[in-house]
Amino acid sequence: MLIEEGAIKKEHLDKALGEQKKLGKRLGEVLISLGFVSEEKMALVLGRQLGIPFVALKDAKVEPEVVKIVSETLARKYRILPLIIKDGKLTIAMADPLDVFAADEISRYAKIPVNTVVVTEKDLMKAYDKYYRVTGAVEEVIRDIGDSGYFPAEEKTFSMETMADETPVVKIVNLILTQAVRDRASDIHIESDMDTLRVRYRVDGILHEVMTPPKYMHAGILSRIKILGGMDIAEKRVPQDGRFPVNIEGRQLDIRTSTMPTLHGEKVVLRLLEKTEGLPPLTELGFSEETLNNFMKLIKRPYGFILATGPTGSGKTTTLYSALRSISSTEKNIITIEDPIEYNLKQINQVQVNPKAGLTFANGLRSILRQDPDVIMVGEIRDLETASIATHAALTGHMVFSTLHTNESVGAVARLIDMGVEPFLITSSLVGVVAQKLIRKVCPHCTEKYTDSPEILKEIGLKGTFELVRGKGCNECRFTGYTGREGLFELLLITEGIRRLVIQKATASEIKNFAVREGFKTMREEGLLKVVKGITTIDEVIRVTQEIE
């Protein structure tokens, strides 16, 4: 069929048949893995030849009630997904439309005639993640709720406290948390639309929808999370923050919660902070060798001001914690003031900001200076007062670490000036700025090598020909081609030349151009080094760095 359609050549088939004998895989899988045909092309050809429609599952109508007709185990076994029931027939999506036996088995199991449509294996696996996994267990709990009448039609007459303590709601929240940990999620988003509830996980920086419980579950789930986080369950008009510890499958986590009132009800975001996972050393964060050596020299200085910059969730605090641990000793008095304290560090005195009690970054920092510190870490520079105290502390013989929200290292100087810090104070105290983002790593389970055209490589700054790697997409990486992340860094050393430019109130671009002439490597250049080493891809480097180029 593929040859007739011109999708592959006879020599492609011969080579694939040889590989099939060695690997024992399906012929279609071998043809795709060898790159002779794409999944989409194969599905289109087979559908056309067999007279079966090809559909993209993201555009197809999928009824959750119909999905439940077939268990996840059976659906995965026969590589099908139930879609809708229409005119007395069940429509199922199949990755292999030639498997007539599978269609017959599903028809017999569901006790209804079936129609088939063709989909790609990739789309099918993504659909399993969306409609099964947590969903299967959650749907079972929801059925129990419906049978027992936990949720009356008029929710307003039902106590929120009672609802949040009911066993089914507790189970659903526990399932959401457990699956998030299994999926390596950093955040959980629970948000209400007009007629449904949506749960999404952020995995490796990208949001994925995992389940859609019925809308009436919203109040119960939200109330349960508020109770766990120590928030006011009756208050729905203003944002609230909370946190709670949890042990999931032997792993200690600290969950930070944040609620926000929206048009269709409150949205809650939960940040998952791993407690049992050890703090990684600086050598494992993703620094290039040259950048790491320069950073190590900076943090070992007796005094000075070092800033870590980057967007929220880019790992700035982890970098500073690792730096503190690397210089920690019994001879040094190290004190931190943070909001919140994310890791518990030995031999380091950590202070939690408490605005309600009057303990802010600024006045907490003043008190720390009376505690005879050698090294100080301020969780974040948020205002002029904190920035001024931090710079003066660096001038009076202390090593000060802190974070700032800017996209690149050069922008930190301009940000401090915007806050109102005098340029002469910046040049006298600031010794270096490390900027970072998190970049996705190529999935080790589906890595393939390829060579890009010299023109494309030259366009992004790579000269010559390189053998690069990318992920084809598999179950392990949710068909994204990436698994896990590591830091992407750029380090700006404050040299005499840069100090002169700061005093002259030069623009960020002027400072950057001067630094590049002195040997400064931008985040884009550091990212391309990771591409050449096979850690990540060109597309990922461009995605992460394009906004700051």
Coordinates of C-alpha atoms in Angstrom, one line a residue:
M1 CA 0.0 0.0 0.0
L2 CA 2.8 2.4 0.9
I3 CA 4.7 1.7 -2.3
E4 CA 1.5 2.1 -4.4
E5 CA 1.0 5.6 -2.9
G6 CA 4.7 6.5 -3.4
A7 CA 5.3 6.9 0.3
I8 CA 8.2 4.5 0.3
K9 CA 10.4 2.8 -2.3
K10 CA 11.0 -0.9 -2.9
E11 CA 14.6 -0.6 -1.4
H12 CA 13.1 1.0 1.7
L13 CA 10.8 -2.0 2.2
D14 CA 13.6 -4.5 1.7
K15 CA 15.8 -2.8 4.2
A16 CA 12.9 -2.5 6.7
L17 CA 12.0 -6.2 6.3
G18 CA 15.7 -7.1 7.1
E19 CA 15.6 -4.9 10.2
Q20 CA 12.2 -6.4 11.2
K21 CA 13.7 -9.9 11.3
K22 CA 16.4 -8.7 13.7
L23 CA 14.3 -6.5 15.9
G24 CA 11.0 -8.4 15.9
K25 CA 8.9 -5.2 15.7
R26 CA 5.9 -4.4 13.5
L27 CA 6.9 -3.4 10.0
G28 CA 5.3 0.0 10.4
E29 CA 7.3 0.8 13.5
V30 CA 10.6 -0.2 11.7
L31 CA 9.7 2.0 8.6
I32 CA 9.1 5.0 10.9
S33 CA 12.2 4.4 13.1
L34 CA 14.4 4.2 10.0
G35 CA 12.9 7.6 8.8
F36 CA 11.5 6.2 5.5
V37 CA 8.0 7.4 6.3
S38 CA 6.4 9.6 9.0
E39 CA 3.6 8.4 11.3
E40 CA 1.2 10.9 9.8
K41 CA 1.9 9.8 6.2
M42 CA 1.6 6.1 7.1
A43 CA -1.8 6.7 8.9
L44 CA -3.1 8.8 5.9
V45 CA -2.0 6.1 3.4
L46 CA -3.5 3.2 5.3
G47 CA -6.7 5.1 5.9
R48 CA -7.1 6.0 2.3
Q49 CA -6.3 2.5 1.0
L50 CA -8.6 0.8 3.5
G51 CA -11.4 3.4 3.2
I52 CA -11.1 4.4 6.8
P53 CA -11.0 8.1 7.8
F54 CA -7.8 9.6 9.3
V55 CA -8.3 12.0 12.2
A56 CA -6.1 14.1 14.4
L57 CA -7.1 13.3 17.9
K58 CA -6.6 16.9 19.1
D59 CA -9.4 17.9 16.7
A60 CA -11.6 14.9 17.2
K61 CA -14.7 14.8 19.4
V62 CA -14.0 12.6 22.4
E63 CA -16.7 11.9 25.0
P64 CA -15.2 11.1 28.4
E65 CA -18.3 9.0 29.3
V66 CA -17.6 6.8 26.2
V67 CA -13.9 6.5 27.0
K68 CA -14.9 4.8 30.2
I69 CA -16.6 2.0 28.3
V70 CA -13.2 0.4 27.7
S71 CA -10.6 0.0 30.5
E72 CA -7.2 1.6 30.1
T73 CA -5.5 -1.9 30.2
L74 CA -7.7 -3.1 27.3
A75 CA -7.3 0.1 25.3
R76 CA -3.5 0.0 25.5
K77 CA -3.4 -3.7 24.7
Y78 CA -5.3 -3.3 21.5
R79 CA -4.0 0.2 20.8
I80 CA -7.4 1.8 20.5
L81 CA -9.4 4.7 22.1
P82 CA -13.2 4.9 22.2
L83 CA -14.4 8.2 20.9
I84 CA -18.2 8.6 20.6
I85 CA -21.4 6.5 20.2
K86 CA -23.6 7.6 17.3
D87 CA -26.4 5.8 15.5
G88 CA -25.9 2.7 17.7
K89 CA -22.3 2.3 16.8
L90 CA -19.1 2.9 18.8
T91 CA -16.4 4.9 17.0
I92 CA -12.9 3.8 18.0
A93 CA -9.5 5.4 17.0
M94 CA -6.9 2.8 16.0
A95 CA -3.2 3.2 15.4
D96 CA -3.2 -0.1 13.4
P97 CA -6.3 -0.3 11.2
L98 CA -5.1 -3.6 9.8
D99 CA -5.7 -5.3 13.2
V100 CA -9.2 -6.5 12.5
F101 CA -9.0 -8.9 15.5
A102 CA -8.6 -5.9 17.9
A103 CA -11.7 -4.2 16.5
D104 CA -13.7 -7.5 16.9
E105 CA -12.6 -7.9 20.5
I106 CA -13.6 -4.3 21.4
S107 CA -17.0 -4.8 19.8
R108 CA -17.5 -8.0 21.8
Y109 CA -16.3 -6.4 25.0
A110 CA -18.4 -3.3 24.6
K111 CA -21.4 -5.3 23.2
I112 CA -21.9 -2.8 20.4
P113 CA -20.9 -2.6 16.7
V114 CA -17.8 -0.5 16.1
N115 CA -16.6 2.0 13.4
T116 CA -12.9 2.7 13.1
V117 CA -10.9 5.8 12.4
V118 CA -7.1 5.9 11.9
V119 CA -4.8 8.0 14.2
T120 CA -1.1 8.2 14.8
E121 CA 0.5 6.2 17.6
K122 CA 1.9 9.5 19.0
D123 CA -1.6 11.0 19.2
L124 CA -3.0 7.8 20.8
M125 CA -0.4 7.7 23.6
K126 CA -1.0 11.4 24.4
A127 CA -4.7 10.6 24.6
Y128 CA -4.1 7.8 27.0
D129 CA -2.2 10.3 29.3
K130 CA -5.2 12.7 29.0
Y131 CA -8.1 10.3 29.4
Y132 CA -6.7 7.5 31.6
R133 CA -3.9 7.5 34.2
V134 CA -5.3 9.5 37.1
T135 CA -8.6 9.9 35.3
G136 CA -9.5 6.2 35.6
A137 CA -9.2 6.3 39.4
V138 CA -10.8 9.7 39.7
E139 CA -13.7 8.7 37.5
E140 CA -14.3 5.7 39.8
V141 CA -14.4 8.1 42.8
I142 CA -16.7 10.4 41.0
R143 CA -19.1 7.5 40.3
D144 CA -19.0 6.7 44.0
I145 CA -19.9 10.3 44.7
G146 CA -22.9 10.2 42.3
D147 CA -24.2 7.0 43.9
S148 CA -23.9 8.2 47.5
G149 CA -25.3 11.7 47.0
Y150 CA -22.3 13.5 48.6
F151 CA -23.0 16.6 46.5
P152 CA -26.6 17.8 46.5
A153 CA -27.9 19.9 43.6
E154 CA -27.8 23.1 45.6
E155 CA -24.1 23.3 46.7
K156 CA -24.7 26.5 48.5
T157 CA -26.7 24.7 51.2
F158 CA -23.8 22.2 51.7
S159 CA -21.1 22.9 54.2
M160 CA -17.7 23.5 52.6
E161 CA -15.9 22.1 55.7
T162 CA -18.0 18.9 55.4
M163 CA -17.4 18.6 51.7
A164 CA -13.6 19.1 52.0
D165 CA -13.4 16.3 54.6
E166 CA -15.5 13.8 52.7
T167 CA -13.4 10.7 51.7
P168 CA -14.0 11.0 47.9
V169 CA -12.7 14.5 47.8
V170 CA -9.7 13.6 49.9
K171 CA -9.0 10.7 47.5
I172 CA -9.2 12.9 44.4
V173 CA -6.8 15.5 45.8
N174 CA -4.4 12.7 46.9
L175 CA -4.6 11.1 43.4
I176 CA -3.9 14.5 41.7
L177 CA -0.8 15.0 44.0
T178 CA 0.4 11.4 43.6
Q179 CA 0.2 11.4 39.8
A180 CA 2.0 14.8 39.7
V181 CA 4.9 13.4 41.6
R182 CA 5.1 10.3 39.3
D183 CA 5.1 12.6 36.3
R184 CA 7.9 14.8 37.7
A185 CA 5.6 17.8 37.7
S186 CA 6.9 21.1 39.2
D187 CA 3.4 22.7 39.4
I188 CA -0.2 21.7 39.4
H189 CA -2.9 24.1 37.9
I190 CA -6.5 23.5 38.9
E191 CA -8.8 26.0 37.1
S192 CA -12.4 26.4 36.4
D193 CA -13.9 27.0 33.0
M194 CA -17.6 27.8 32.2
D195 CA -18.8 24.2 32.4
T196 CA -15.8 22.1 33.5
L197 CA -12.8 21.8 35.7
R198 CA -9.3 21.4 34.3
V199 CA -6.2 19.9 35.9
R200 CA -2.9 20.6 34.3
Y201 CA 0.7 19.6 35.2
R202 CA 3.8 21.6 34.4
V203 CA 6.4 19.0 33.4
D204 CA 9.9 20.2 32.2
G205 CA 8.5 23.7 31.9
I206 CA 5.5 22.8 29.7
L207 CA 1.9 22.5 30.8
H208 CA 0.0 19.3 30.0
E209 CA -3.8 18.7 30.6
V210 CA -4.2 15.5 32.5
M211 CA -7.9 15.4 33.6
T212 CA -11.2 17.3 33.5
P213 CA -13.3 16.4 36.6
P214 CA -17.0 17.7 36.6
K215 CA -17.5 21.3 37.5
Y216 CA -19.4 20.4 40.7
M217 CA -16.2 19.0 42.1
H218 CA -14.5 22.4 42.1
A219 CA -15.7 23.7 45.5
G220 CA -14.8 20.4 47.3
I221 CA -11.3 20.1 45.8
L222 CA -10.5 23.8 46.4
S223 CA -11.8 23.7 50.0
R224 CA -9.7 20.6 50.7
I225 CA -6.5 22.3 49.3
K226 CA -7.3 25.4 51.3
I227 CA -7.7 23.4 54.5
L228 CA -4.4 21.6 53.9
G229 CA -2.6 24.9 53.1
G230 CA -4.0 26.7 56.2
M231 CA -6.1 29.2 54.2
D232 CA -9.5 30.6 54.9
I233 CA -12.0 28.4 52.9
A234 CA -14.8 31.0 53.2
E235 CA -12.7 33.7 51.5
K236 CA -13.1 33.6 47.8
R237 CA -12.8 37.3 46.8
V238 CA -9.0 37.8 47.3
P239 CA -5.9 35.8 46.5
Q240 CA -4.5 33.6 49.3
D241 CA -1.2 31.8 49.9
G242 CA -0.5 28.7 52.0
R243 CA 1.8 25.6 52.2
F244 CA 1.8 22.1 53.6
P245 CA 4.2 19.2 53.9
V246 CA 3.3 15.8 52.3
N247 CA 4.8 12.3 52.0
I248 CA 4.1 10.7 48.7
E249 CA 5.5 7.2 47.9
G250 CA 8.4 7.8 50.4
R251 CA 9.3 11.3 49.1
Q252 CA 9.0 14.3 51.4
L253 CA 7.6 17.3 49.6
D254 CA 6.6 20.8 50.6
I255 CA 3.6 22.1 48.7
R256 CA 3.2 25.8 48.2
T257 CA -0.3 26.8 47.3
S258 CA -1.7 30.0 45.7
T259 CA -5.4 30.8 44.9
M260 CA -6.7 33.5 42.6
P261 CA -10.3 34.6 42.0
T262 CA -11.2 34.4 38.3
L263 CA -14.4 34.9 36.2
H264 CA -15.5 31.2 36.6
G265 CA -14.3 30.6 40.1
E266 CA -11.0 30.4 42.0
K267 CA -7.9 29.0 40.3
V268 CA -5.3 27.3 42.5
V269 CA -1.7 26.6 41.7
L270 CA 0.4 24.2 43.7
R271 CA 4.2 24.3 43.5
L272 CA 5.9 21.0 44.4
L273 CA 9.2 21.4 46.3
E274 CA 11.2 18.2 46.8
K275 CA 12.7 17.8 50.3
T276 CA 14.2 14.4 50.1
E277 CA 16.0 15.0 46.8
G278 CA 19.5 16.3 47.8
L279 CA 20.7 19.7 46.8
P280 CA 22.8 19.2 43.7
P281 CA 26.4 20.4 43.7
L282 CA 27.4 23.3 41.4
T283 CA 29.1 20.8 39.1
E284 CA 25.7 19.2 38.3
L285 CA 23.7 22.3 37.6
G286 CA 24.7 22.7 33.9
F287 CA 27.5 25.2 34.1
S288 CA 30.1 25.0 31.2
E289 CA 33.6 24.4 32.5
E290 CA 34.9 28.0 31.9
T291 CA 31.8 29.6 33.5
L292 CA 31.9 27.3 36.5
N293 CA 35.6 28.1 37.1
N294 CA 34.9 31.9 37.0
F295 CA 31.8 31.5 39.3
M296 CA 33.8 29.5 41.8
K297 CA 36.4 32.2 42.0
L298 CA 33.7 34.8 42.6
I299 CA 32.0 33.0 45.5
K300 CA 35.3 32.4 47.2
R301 CA 36.0 36.1 47.5
P302 CA 36.0 37.6 51.0
Y303 CA 33.5 40.3 50.2
G304 CA 31.3 41.6 47.3
F305 CA 27.8 41.5 45.9
I306 CA 26.8 38.6 43.6
L307 CA 23.4 38.5 41.9
A308 CA 21.5 35.6 40.4
T309 CA 18.9 36.7 37.8
G310 CA 16.3 35.0 35.7
P311 CA 12.5 34.4 35.5
T312 CA 10.5 32.8 38.3
G313 CA 11.1 29.1 38.5
S314 CA 14.4 29.2 36.7
G315 CA 16.5 27.7 39.6
K316 CA 18.1 30.9 40.9
T317 CA 17.7 29.9 44.5
T318 CA 19.0 26.4 43.9
T319 CA 22.1 27.9 42.4
L320 CA 22.7 30.2 45.3
Y321 CA 22.0 27.3 47.8
S322 CA 24.6 25.2 46.0
A323 CA 27.1 28.1 46.1
L324 CA 26.5 28.5 49.9
R325 CA 27.0 24.8 50.5
S326 CA 30.2 24.8 48.5
I327 CA 31.8 27.6 50.7
S328 CA 30.2 26.6 54.0
S329 CA 32.5 25.7 56.9
T330 CA 32.7 26.0 60.7
E331 CA 34.9 29.1 60.2
K332 CA 32.2 31.1 58.5
N333 CA 29.0 32.5 59.9
I334 CA 26.5 32.2 57.0
I335 CA 23.0 33.7 57.4
T336 CA 20.1 33.7 54.9
I337 CA 16.8 35.6 54.9
E338 CA 14.2 34.0 52.6
D339 CA 10.6 33.8 51.5
P340 CA 10.1 30.9 51.6
I341 CA 12.9 28.7 52.9
E342 CA 13.1 26.0 50.2
Y343 CA 15.9 23.8 51.4
N344 CA 17.2 23.2 55.0
L345 CA 20.9 23.6 55.0
K346 CA 23.4 22.4 57.6
Q347 CA 25.7 24.9 59.3
I348 CA 23.7 27.8 57.9
N349 CA 21.3 30.0 59.8
Q350 CA 18.1 30.5 57.8
V351 CA 15.5 33.2 58.6
Q352 CA 12.0 33.1 57.3
V353 CA 10.4 36.5 56.2
N354 CA 7.3 37.2 58.2
P355 CA 5.7 40.5 57.1
K356 CA 2.7 40.1 59.5
A357 CA 5.1 40.2 62.4
G358 CA 7.1 43.0 60.9
L359 CA 10.0 40.9 59.7
T360 CA 10.7 42.0 56.1
F361 CA 13.8 41.6 53.9
A362 CA 15.0 45.1 54.7
N363 CA 14.7 45.1 58.5
G364 CA 15.7 41.4 58.7
L365 CA 18.8 42.3 56.8
R366 CA 19.6 45.1 59.3
S367 CA 19.4 42.6 62.2
I368 CA 21.5 40.1 60.3
L369 CA 24.3 42.7 60.0
R370 CA 24.4 42.8 63.9
Q371 CA 24.9 39.0 64.0
D372 CA 28.6 39.2 62.9
P373 CA 28.0 37.4 59.5
D374 CA 30.6 36.5 57.0
V375 CA 28.2 35.5 54.2
I376 CA 24.6 36.8 53.7
M377 CA 22.0 35.5 51.3
V378 CA 18.9 37.7 50.7
G379 CA 16.2 35.7 49.0
E380 CA 15.2 38.5 46.6
I381 CA 15.9 42.2 46.0
R382 CA 12.4 43.7 45.8
D383 CA 12.9 47.3 46.7
L384 CA 15.4 50.2 47.0
E385 CA 15.7 49.8 50.8
T386 CA 16.7 46.1 50.6
A387 CA 19.0 46.8 47.6
S388 CA 20.8 49.7 49.5
I389 CA 21.4 47.7 52.6
A390 CA 22.7 44.8 50.6
T391 CA 25.1 46.9 48.6
H392 CA 26.3 48.7 51.8
A393 CA 26.8 45.3 53.5
A394 CA 29.0 44.2 50.6
L395 CA 31.0 47.4 50.9
T396 CA 31.6 46.8 54.6
G397 CA 33.4 43.5 54.2
H398 CA 30.6 40.9 53.7
M399 CA 29.9 38.5 50.9
V400 CA 26.3 39.0 49.8
F401 CA 24.2 36.8 47.5
S402 CA 20.8 37.7 46.2
T403 CA 18.4 37.2 43.3
L404 CA 16.8 39.7 41.0
H405 CA 14.1 39.3 38.3
T406 CA 15.7 40.2 34.9
N407 CA 16.0 38.0 31.8
E408 CA 19.8 38.5 31.3
S409 CA 22.8 39.3 33.4
V410 CA 23.4 42.8 31.9
G411 CA 19.9 43.8 32.7
A412 CA 20.6 43.5 36.5
V413 CA 22.7 46.7 36.5
A414 CA 19.9 48.7 34.8
R415 CA 17.3 47.2 37.2
L416 CA 19.3 48.3 40.2
I417 CA 19.6 51.8 38.8
D418 CA 15.9 51.9 38.1
M419 CA 15.2 51.0 41.7
G420 CA 17.2 54.1 42.7
V421 CA 20.6 52.6 43.7
E422 CA 23.4 55.0 42.9
P423 CA 25.7 53.9 40.1
F424 CA 28.8 54.4 42.3
L425 CA 27.4 52.0 45.0
I426 CA 26.8 49.4 42.3
T427 CA 30.3 49.7 40.9
S428 CA 31.9 49.6 44.3
S429 CA 30.0 46.5 45.5
L430 CA 28.8 44.3 42.6
V431 CA 31.4 41.7 41.5
G432 CA 29.4 39.5 39.2
V433 CA 25.9 38.6 37.9
V434 CA 24.9 35.0 36.9
A435 CA 21.8 34.8 34.7
Q436 CA 20.1 31.5 34.1
K437 CA 17.2 29.7 32.6
L438 CA 16.2 26.0 32.5
I439 CA 16.6 24.1 29.2
R440 CA 15.1 20.8 28.4
K441 CA 17.4 17.8 27.8
V442 CA 17.0 15.3 24.9
C443 CA 15.2 12.2 26.0
P444 CA 17.8 9.4 26.4
H445 CA 15.1 6.7 25.5
C446 CA 14.5 7.9 22.0
T447 CA 17.6 9.7 20.9
E448 CA 18.5 9.9 17.2
K449 CA 21.4 11.5 15.4
Y450 CA 21.1 13.8 12.5
T451 CA 23.0 16.4 10.6
D452 CA 21.5 19.9 9.9
S453 CA 22.4 21.9 6.8
P454 CA 25.5 24.2 7.1
E455 CA 23.3 27.2 6.2
I456 CA 21.0 26.7 9.1
L457 CA 23.9 26.1 11.5
K458 CA 25.6 29.2 10.3
E459 CA 22.4 31.2 10.7
I460 CA 22.3 30.5 14.4
G461 CA 26.1 30.9 15.0
L462 CA 27.6 27.4 14.4
K463 CA 30.3 27.1 11.8
G464 CA 31.1 23.8 10.2
T465 CA 29.2 20.4 10.2
F466 CA 28.1 18.7 13.4
E467 CA 26.4 15.4 14.2
L468 CA 23.5 16.6 16.4
V469 CA 20.9 14.7 18.4
R470 CA 17.2 15.0 19.0
G471 CA 14.4 12.9 20.6
K472 CA 12.0 11.2 18.2
G473 CA 9.3 11.0 20.9
C474 CA 8.3 8.0 23.0
N475 CA 6.1 7.1 26.0
E476 CA 8.8 8.0 28.4
C477 CA 8.9 11.6 27.3
R478 CA 5.2 12.0 26.4
F479 CA 6.3 12.2 22.8
T480 CA 8.0 15.6 23.4
G481 CA 11.5 14.3 22.7
Y482 CA 12.7 15.8 26.0
T483 CA 13.2 14.5 29.6
G484 CA 14.4 16.6 32.5
R485 CA 16.0 20.0 32.5
E486 CA 19.3 21.6 33.5
G487 CA 20.5 25.2 33.9
L488 CA 21.6 27.4 31.0
F489 CA 23.9 30.1 32.4
E490 CA 25.7 33.3 31.5
L491 CA 28.2 35.0 33.9
L492 CA 28.9 38.7 33.7
L493 CA 32.1 39.7 35.6
I494 CA 32.1 43.3 36.6
T495 CA 35.5 44.5 35.3
E496 CA 37.0 48.0 35.4
G497 CA 35.8 48.7 31.9
I498 CA 32.2 47.8 32.8
R499 CA 32.4 49.9 36.0
R500 CA 33.3 52.9 33.9
L501 CA 30.3 52.3 31.6
V502 CA 28.0 52.0 34.6
I503 CA 29.2 55.3 36.1
Q504 CA 28.6 56.9 32.7
K505 CA 25.1 55.4 32.7
A506 CA 25.6 53.4 29.5
T507 CA 22.7 51.4 28.2
A508 CA 22.4 47.6 28.7
S509 CA 23.3 47.0 25.1
E510 CA 26.4 49.1 25.3
I511 CA 27.5 47.2 28.4
K512 CA 26.8 43.9 26.7
N513 CA 28.7 44.7 23.5
F514 CA 31.7 45.8 25.6
A515 CA 31.5 42.6 27.7
V516 CA 31.4 40.4 24.6
R517 CA 34.6 42.1 23.4
E518 CA 36.1 41.2 26.7
G519 CA 35.2 37.5 26.2
F520 CA 31.7 37.4 27.8
K521 CA 29.7 34.4 26.5
T522 CA 25.9 35.0 26.0
M523 CA 23.3 32.5 27.0
R524 CA 22.7 31.7 23.3
E525 CA 26.4 30.8 22.9
E526 CA 26.3 28.6 26.1
G527 CA 23.2 26.9 24.7
L528 CA 24.9 26.1 21.4
L529 CA 27.7 24.4 23.3
K530 CA 25.1 22.1 24.9
V531 CA 23.7 21.4 21.4
V532 CA 27.2 20.4 20.1
K533 CA 27.6 18.2 23.2
G534 CA 24.3 16.4 22.5
I535 CA 22.6 17.7 25.7
T536 CA 19.8 19.6 24.0
T537 CA 18.5 20.7 20.6
I538 CA 18.8 23.8 18.5
D539 CA 15.0 24.4 18.7
E540 CA 15.1 24.3 22.5
V541 CA 18.0 26.8 22.7
I542 CA 16.2 29.2 20.3
R543 CA 12.9 28.8 22.3
V544 CA 14.7 29.6 25.6
T545 CA 16.9 32.4 24.4
Q546 CA 15.1 34.2 21.6
E547 CA 13.4 36.8 23.9
I548 CA 16.7 38.0 25.2
E549 CA 18.7 38.1 21.9

